[in-house]
Coordinates of C-alpha atoms and ligand atoms in Angstrom, one line a residue:
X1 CA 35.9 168.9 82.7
X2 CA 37.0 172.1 82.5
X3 CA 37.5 172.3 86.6
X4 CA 39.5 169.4 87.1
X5 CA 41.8 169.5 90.3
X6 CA 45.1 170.4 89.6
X7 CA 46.7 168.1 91.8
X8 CA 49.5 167.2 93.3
X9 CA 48.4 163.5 94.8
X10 CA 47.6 161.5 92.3
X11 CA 48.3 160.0 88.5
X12 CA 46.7 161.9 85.6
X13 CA 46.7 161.1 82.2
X14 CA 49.0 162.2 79.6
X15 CA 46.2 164.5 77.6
X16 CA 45.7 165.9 81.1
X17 CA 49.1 166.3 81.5
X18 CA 49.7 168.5 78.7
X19 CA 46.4 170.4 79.1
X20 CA 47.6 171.6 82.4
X21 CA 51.2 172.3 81.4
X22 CA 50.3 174.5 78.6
X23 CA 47.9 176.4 80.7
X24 CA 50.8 176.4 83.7
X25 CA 53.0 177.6 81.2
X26 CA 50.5 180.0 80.0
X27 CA 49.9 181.5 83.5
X28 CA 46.4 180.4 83.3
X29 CA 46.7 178.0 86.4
X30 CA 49.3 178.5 88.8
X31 CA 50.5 176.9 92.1
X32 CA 49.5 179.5 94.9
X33 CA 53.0 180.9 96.4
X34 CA 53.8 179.9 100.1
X35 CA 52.3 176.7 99.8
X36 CA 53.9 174.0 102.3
X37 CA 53.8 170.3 101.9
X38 CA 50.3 167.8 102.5
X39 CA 50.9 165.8 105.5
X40 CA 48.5 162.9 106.1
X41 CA 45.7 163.9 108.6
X42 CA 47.3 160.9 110.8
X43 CA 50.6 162.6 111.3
X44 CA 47.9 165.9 112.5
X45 CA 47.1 165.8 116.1
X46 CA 43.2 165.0 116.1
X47 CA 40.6 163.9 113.1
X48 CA 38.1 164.7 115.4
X49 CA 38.6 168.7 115.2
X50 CA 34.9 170.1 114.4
X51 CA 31.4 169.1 115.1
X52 CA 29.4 168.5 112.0
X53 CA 26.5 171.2 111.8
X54 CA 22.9 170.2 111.1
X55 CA 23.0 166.7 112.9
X56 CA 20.1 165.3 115.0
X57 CA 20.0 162.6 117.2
X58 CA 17.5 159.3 116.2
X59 CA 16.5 156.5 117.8
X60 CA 18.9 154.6 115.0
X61 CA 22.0 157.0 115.1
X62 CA 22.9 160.3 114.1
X63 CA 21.4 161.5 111.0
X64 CA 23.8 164.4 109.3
X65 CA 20.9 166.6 107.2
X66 CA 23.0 168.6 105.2
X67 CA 22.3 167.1 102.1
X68 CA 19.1 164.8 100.4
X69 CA 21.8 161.1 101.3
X70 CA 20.3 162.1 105.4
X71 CA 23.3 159.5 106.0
X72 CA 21.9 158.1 110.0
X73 CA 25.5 156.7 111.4
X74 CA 25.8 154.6 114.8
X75 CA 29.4 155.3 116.1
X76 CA 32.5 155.0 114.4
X77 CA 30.3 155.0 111.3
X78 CA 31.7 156.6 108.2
X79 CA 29.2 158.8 106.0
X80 CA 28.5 158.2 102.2
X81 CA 30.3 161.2 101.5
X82 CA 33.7 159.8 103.3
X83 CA 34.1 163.0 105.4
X84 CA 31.7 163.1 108.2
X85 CA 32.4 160.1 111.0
X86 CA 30.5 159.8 114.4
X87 CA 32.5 159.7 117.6
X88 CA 31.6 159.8 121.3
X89 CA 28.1 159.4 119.9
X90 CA 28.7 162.7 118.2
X91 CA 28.6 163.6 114.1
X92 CA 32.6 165.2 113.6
X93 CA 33.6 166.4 109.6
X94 CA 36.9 164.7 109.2
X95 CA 37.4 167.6 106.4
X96 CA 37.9 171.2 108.1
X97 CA 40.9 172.8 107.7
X98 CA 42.5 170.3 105.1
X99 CA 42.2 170.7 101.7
X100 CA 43.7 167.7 99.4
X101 CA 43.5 170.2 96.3
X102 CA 44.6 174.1 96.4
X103 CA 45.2 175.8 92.8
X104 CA 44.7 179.0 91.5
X105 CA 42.3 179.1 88.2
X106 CA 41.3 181.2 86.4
X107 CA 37.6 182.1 86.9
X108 CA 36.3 181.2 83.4
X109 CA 37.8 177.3 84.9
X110 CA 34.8 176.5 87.1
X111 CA 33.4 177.5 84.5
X112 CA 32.1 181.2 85.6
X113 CA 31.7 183.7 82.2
X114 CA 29.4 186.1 83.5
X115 CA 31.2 186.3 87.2
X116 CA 34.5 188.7 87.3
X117 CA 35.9 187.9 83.8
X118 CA 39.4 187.6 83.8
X119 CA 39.8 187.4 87.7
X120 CA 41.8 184.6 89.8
X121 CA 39.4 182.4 91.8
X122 CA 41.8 180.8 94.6
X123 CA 40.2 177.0 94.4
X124 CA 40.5 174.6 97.3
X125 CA 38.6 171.1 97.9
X126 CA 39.0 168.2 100.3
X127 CA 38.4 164.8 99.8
X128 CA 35.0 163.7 99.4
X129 CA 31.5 163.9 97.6
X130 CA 27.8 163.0 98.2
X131 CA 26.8 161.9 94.9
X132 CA 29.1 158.5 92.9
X133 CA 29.3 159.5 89.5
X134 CA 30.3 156.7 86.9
X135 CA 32.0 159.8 85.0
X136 CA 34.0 161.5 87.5
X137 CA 37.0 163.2 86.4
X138 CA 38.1 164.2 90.0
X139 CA 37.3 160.4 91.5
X140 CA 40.5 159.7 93.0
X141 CA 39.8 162.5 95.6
X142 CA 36.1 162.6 95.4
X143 CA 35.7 159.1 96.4
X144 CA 37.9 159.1 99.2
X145 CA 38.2 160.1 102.9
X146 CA 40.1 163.0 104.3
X147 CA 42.3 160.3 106.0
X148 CA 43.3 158.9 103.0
X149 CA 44.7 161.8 101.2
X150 CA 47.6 164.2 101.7
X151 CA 46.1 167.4 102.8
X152 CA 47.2 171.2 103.5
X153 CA 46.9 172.5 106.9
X154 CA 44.8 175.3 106.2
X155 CA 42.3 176.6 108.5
X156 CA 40.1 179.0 107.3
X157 CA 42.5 182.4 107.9
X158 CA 44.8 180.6 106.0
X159 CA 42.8 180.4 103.0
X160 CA 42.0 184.0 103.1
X161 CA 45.4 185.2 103.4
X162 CA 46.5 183.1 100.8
X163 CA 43.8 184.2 98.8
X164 CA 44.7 187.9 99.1
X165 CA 48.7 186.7 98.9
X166 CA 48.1 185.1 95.5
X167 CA 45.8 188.5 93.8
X168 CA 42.7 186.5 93.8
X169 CA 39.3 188.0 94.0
X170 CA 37.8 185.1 95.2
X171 CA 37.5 181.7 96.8
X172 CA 36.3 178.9 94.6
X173 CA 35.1 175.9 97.0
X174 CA 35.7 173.6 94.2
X175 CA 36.9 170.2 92.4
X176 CA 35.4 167.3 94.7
X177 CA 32.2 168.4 96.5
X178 CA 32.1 171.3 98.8
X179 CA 28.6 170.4 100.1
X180 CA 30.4 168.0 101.9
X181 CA 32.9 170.2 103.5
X182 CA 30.2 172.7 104.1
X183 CA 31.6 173.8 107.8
X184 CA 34.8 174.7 105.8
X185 CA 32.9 176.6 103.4
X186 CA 30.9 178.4 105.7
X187 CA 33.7 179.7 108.0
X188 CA 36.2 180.6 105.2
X189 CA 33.4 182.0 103.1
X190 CA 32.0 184.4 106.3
X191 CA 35.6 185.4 107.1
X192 CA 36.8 185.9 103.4
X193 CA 33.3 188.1 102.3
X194 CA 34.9 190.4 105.6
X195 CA 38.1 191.1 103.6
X196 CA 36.5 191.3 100.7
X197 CA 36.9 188.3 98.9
X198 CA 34.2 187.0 96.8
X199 CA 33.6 183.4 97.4
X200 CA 32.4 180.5 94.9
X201 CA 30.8 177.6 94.8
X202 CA 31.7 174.5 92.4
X203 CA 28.7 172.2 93.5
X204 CA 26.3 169.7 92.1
X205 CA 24.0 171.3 94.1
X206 CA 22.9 168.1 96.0
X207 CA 21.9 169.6 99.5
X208 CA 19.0 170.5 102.0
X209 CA 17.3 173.7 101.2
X210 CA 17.6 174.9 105.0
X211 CA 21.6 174.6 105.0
X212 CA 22.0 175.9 101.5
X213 CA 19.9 178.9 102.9
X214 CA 22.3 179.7 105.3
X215 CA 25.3 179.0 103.2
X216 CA 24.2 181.5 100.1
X217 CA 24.0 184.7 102.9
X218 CA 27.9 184.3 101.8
X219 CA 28.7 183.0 98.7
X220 CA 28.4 185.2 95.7
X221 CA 28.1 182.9 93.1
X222 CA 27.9 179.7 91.6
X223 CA 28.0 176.9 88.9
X224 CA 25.7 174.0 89.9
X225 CA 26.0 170.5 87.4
X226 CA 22.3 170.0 86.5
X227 CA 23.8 166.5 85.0
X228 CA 20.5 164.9 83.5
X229 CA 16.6 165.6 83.6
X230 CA 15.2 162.2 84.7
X231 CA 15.0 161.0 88.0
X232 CA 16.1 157.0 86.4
X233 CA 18.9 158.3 85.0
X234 CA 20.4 160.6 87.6
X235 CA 20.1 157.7 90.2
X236 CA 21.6 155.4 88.0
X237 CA 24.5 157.8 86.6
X238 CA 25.0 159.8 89.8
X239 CA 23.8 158.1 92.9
X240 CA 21.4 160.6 93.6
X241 CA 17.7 162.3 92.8
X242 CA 17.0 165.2 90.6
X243 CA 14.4 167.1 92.3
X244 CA 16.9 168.1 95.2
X245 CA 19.2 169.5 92.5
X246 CA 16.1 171.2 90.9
X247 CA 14.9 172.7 94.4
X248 CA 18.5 174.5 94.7
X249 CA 18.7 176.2 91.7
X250 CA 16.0 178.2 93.0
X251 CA 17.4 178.6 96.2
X252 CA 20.2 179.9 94.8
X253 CA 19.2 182.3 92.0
X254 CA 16.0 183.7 94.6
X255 CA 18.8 184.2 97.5
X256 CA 20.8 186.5 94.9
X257 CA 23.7 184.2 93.9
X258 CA 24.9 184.5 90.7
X259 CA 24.2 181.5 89.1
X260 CA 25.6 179.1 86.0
X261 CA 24.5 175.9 85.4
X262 CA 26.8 173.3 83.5
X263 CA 25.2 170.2 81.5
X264 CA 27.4 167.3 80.6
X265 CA 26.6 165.7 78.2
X266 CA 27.6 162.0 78.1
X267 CA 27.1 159.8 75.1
X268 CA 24.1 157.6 75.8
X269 CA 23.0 158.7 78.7
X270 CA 22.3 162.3 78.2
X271 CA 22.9 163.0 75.0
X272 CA 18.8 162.1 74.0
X273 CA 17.5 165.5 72.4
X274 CA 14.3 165.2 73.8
X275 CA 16.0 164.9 77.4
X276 CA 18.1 168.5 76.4
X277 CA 14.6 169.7 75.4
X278 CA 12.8 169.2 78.4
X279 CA 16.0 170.3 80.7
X280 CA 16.1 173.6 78.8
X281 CA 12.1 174.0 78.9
X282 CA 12.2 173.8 81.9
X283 CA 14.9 176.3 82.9
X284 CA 12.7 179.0 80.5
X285 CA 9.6 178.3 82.3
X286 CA 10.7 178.7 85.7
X287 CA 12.5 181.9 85.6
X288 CA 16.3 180.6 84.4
X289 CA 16.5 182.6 80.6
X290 CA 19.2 184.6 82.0
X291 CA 21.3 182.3 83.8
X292 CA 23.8 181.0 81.7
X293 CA 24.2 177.4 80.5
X294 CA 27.6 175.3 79.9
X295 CA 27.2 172.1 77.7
X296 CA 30.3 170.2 78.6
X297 CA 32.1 167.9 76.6
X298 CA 32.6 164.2 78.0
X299 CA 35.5 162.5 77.6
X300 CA 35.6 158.9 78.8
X301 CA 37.1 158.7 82.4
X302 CA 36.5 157.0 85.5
X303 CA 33.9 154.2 85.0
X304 CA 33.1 155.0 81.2
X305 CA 36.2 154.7 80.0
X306 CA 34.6 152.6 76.7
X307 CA 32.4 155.5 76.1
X308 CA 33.4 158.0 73.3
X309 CA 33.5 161.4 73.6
X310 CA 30.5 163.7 73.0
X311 CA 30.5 164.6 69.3
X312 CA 30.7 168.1 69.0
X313 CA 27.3 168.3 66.7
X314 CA 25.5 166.5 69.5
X315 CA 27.0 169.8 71.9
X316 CA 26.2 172.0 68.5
X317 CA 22.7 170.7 68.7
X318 CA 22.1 171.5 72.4
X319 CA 23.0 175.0 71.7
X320 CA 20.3 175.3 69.4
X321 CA 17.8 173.5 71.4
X322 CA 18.5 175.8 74.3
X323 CA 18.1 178.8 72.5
X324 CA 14.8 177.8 70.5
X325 CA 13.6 177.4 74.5
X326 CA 14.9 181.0 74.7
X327 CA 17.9 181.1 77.1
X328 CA 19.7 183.7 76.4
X329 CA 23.5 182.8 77.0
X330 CA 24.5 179.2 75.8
X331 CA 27.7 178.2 75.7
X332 CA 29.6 175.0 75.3
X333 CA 33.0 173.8 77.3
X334 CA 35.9 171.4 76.8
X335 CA 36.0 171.9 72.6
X336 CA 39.2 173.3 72.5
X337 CA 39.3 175.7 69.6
X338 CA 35.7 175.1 68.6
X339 CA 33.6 176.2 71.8
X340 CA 31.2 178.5 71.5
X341 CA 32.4 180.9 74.5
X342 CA 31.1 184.1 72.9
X343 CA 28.5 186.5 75.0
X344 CA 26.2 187.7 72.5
X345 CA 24.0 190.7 73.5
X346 CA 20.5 189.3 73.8
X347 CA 19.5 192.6 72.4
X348 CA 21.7 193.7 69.4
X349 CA 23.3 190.7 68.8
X350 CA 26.9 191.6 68.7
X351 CA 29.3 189.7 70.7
X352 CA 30.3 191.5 74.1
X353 CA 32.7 189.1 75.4
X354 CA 35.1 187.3 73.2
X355 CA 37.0 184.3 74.6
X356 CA 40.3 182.3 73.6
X357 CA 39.9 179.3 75.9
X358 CA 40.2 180.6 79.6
X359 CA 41.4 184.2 78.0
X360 CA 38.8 187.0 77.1
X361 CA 39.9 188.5 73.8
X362 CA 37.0 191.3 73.5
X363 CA 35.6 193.2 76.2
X364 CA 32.7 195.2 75.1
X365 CA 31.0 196.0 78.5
X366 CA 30.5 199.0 80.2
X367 CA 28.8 199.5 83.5
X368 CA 27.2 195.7 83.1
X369 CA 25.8 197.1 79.6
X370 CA 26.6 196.6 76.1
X371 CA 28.5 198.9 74.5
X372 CA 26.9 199.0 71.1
X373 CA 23.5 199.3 72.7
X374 CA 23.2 199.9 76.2
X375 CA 21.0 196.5 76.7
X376 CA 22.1 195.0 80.3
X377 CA 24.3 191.8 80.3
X378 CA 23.5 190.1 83.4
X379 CA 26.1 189.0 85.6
X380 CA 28.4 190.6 87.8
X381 CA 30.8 192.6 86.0
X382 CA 33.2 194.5 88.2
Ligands
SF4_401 S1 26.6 165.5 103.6 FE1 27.6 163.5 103.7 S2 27.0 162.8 105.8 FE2 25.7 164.5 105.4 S3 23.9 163.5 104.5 FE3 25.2 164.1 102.8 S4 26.4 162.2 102.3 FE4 25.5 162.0 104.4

């Protein structure tokens, strides 16, 4: 929830609406300057701009293996993810260059709390996503084509100027699915890491190992959605497996990304205790105490609309579940004046960072260490 698109293409509701004027007005998200108008990629002179990466020929088509959906296409085929199309018997992304969605969030909006606190993450995504989930608050972009929505022109230099134009330390590939748009990502994230530019990713972490490999040599961190912890109900909830998911997290914390994980928890479906147990157990046995953990809030969207949103003692609960596993920073998203968004120091106790929402109202590190006791936070600090 909390890294909704701020967008300019389609209806929101009226909660929504008022969420993100209040933080507008706030200054907490803000339209980047020198932004021209979408255009339909139609009225641009070619769909067929770039050649997909990681595609192999078959004797039934051409199978894309950037993530675990191995879409095989014959031509003029369209890929699950509504971005990748196969022309002159070759794979093209219809999504390089032409983001639907460009904001600038604050970092904390992805969510990120141990990554730059305080810092602007310029956030761009284009239409499309691998996985179908019945929840999706971004679905009229997600769960579309690149054709179908009104896009910036902006290849990746433009992206990095913009970034720097708009006093952003980073790049957030963000609100739909940036596996999908992973040429995109890679380009913008190779050129921005030469200025300087930290680069992020917003993911549900449903991709190949050997493509993810090469993608983390440039991003700096991330925020995967571990969204349940059966295989049943991922498939039936998201379209996808849980394994892959799984497989990344250690792809990504053993290729030095900083890592977050975010949990949403959706009434009935993973709201079970025993399913939060066994999630959490298993982040503490295989070398994830340090990586922090969001538990979002649901709120009915999408395709479960007649759900109700997550009780806060269900999110409450969680929290203490995950710490009796022994994770050490555990924090819950999308309570609005009742999160618990505090970093306590694993060692002393106190509370390092305070926040206020997307604003951090104490600062009590130093160097990456506690103030009160020189323990290390982990993170990236500075
Ligand atoms: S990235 Fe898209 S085209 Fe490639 S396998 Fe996944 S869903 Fe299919």
């Amino acid at each position: 929830m909390k890294n909704k698109s701020v967008q300019h293409n389609y209806k929101i509701s009226k909660r929504d609406f008022i969420k993100q004027s209040l933080a507008l007005s706030a200054g907490l998200i803000c339209f980047p300057k020198n932004l021209a108008l979408p255009i339909s990629l139609s009225e641009s002179e070619s769909i067929y701009k770039k050649l997909a990466m990681y595609q192999e020929e078959t004797a039934r088509g051409i199978m894309c293996q950037i993530c675990p959906n191995e879409c095989v296409l014959k031509e003029g085929e369209l890929s699950k993810c509504n971005n990748r199309k196969v022309h002159n018997s070759k794979l093209y992304t219809l999504a390089y260059g032409n983001p639907c969605s460009v904001a600038v969030d604050p970092v904390e909006k992805k969510p990120l709390y141990h990554f730059l606190p305080g810092s602007r993450a310029f956030s761009i995504a284009t239409a499309g996503c691998n996985l179908v989930c019945l929840n999706c608050q971004n679905w009229a972009i997600s769960q579309t084509s690149p054709d179908k929505t009104r896009n910036y022109d902006m290849p990746p230099e433009k992206v990095v100027a913009d970034c720097t134009g708009n006093k952003c330390k980073s790049i957030a590939y963000t609100y739909t699915e940036p596996v999908t748009f992973y040429e995109y990502v890679l380009e913008t994230a190779t050129l921005a890491r030469k200025a300087g530019i930290k680069n992020i990713m917003k993911s549900n972490g449903y991709i190949n190992t050997d493509p993810l490999k090469k993608l983390c040599s440039v991003i700096d961190a991330a925020n995967i959605d571990l969204k349940a912890f059966t295989e049943s109900t991922y498939l039936k909830l998201t379209g996808g497996k849980l394994q892959p998911v799984l497989d990344s997290l250690k792809v990504y914390r053993d290729m030095g990304v900083w890592l977050e994980i975010t949990n949403l928890i959706v009434p009935t479906w993973t709201d079970k205790p025993d399913e939060i147990a066994a999630l959490c157990k298993w982040l503490g046995e295989n070398g994830f105490k340090n990586t922090p953990i969001h538990f979002d809030r649901f709120y009915p969207l999408y395709k479960l609309e007649q759900l109700p949103p997550t009780p806060v003692e269900v999110l409450e609960n969680a929290v203490k579940i995950a710490r009796g596993e022994g994770l050490l920073y555990v924090y819950t998203g999308n309570v609005p004046g009742n999160e618990i968004s505090d970093t306590i120091c694993p060692s002393c106790h106190q509370v390092v960072v305070a926040r206020q929402g997307y604003r951090i109202t104490k600062y009590n590190i130093t160097d990456g260490k506690c103030n009160n006791c020189d323990h290390k936070i982990d993170g990236v600090w500075n």
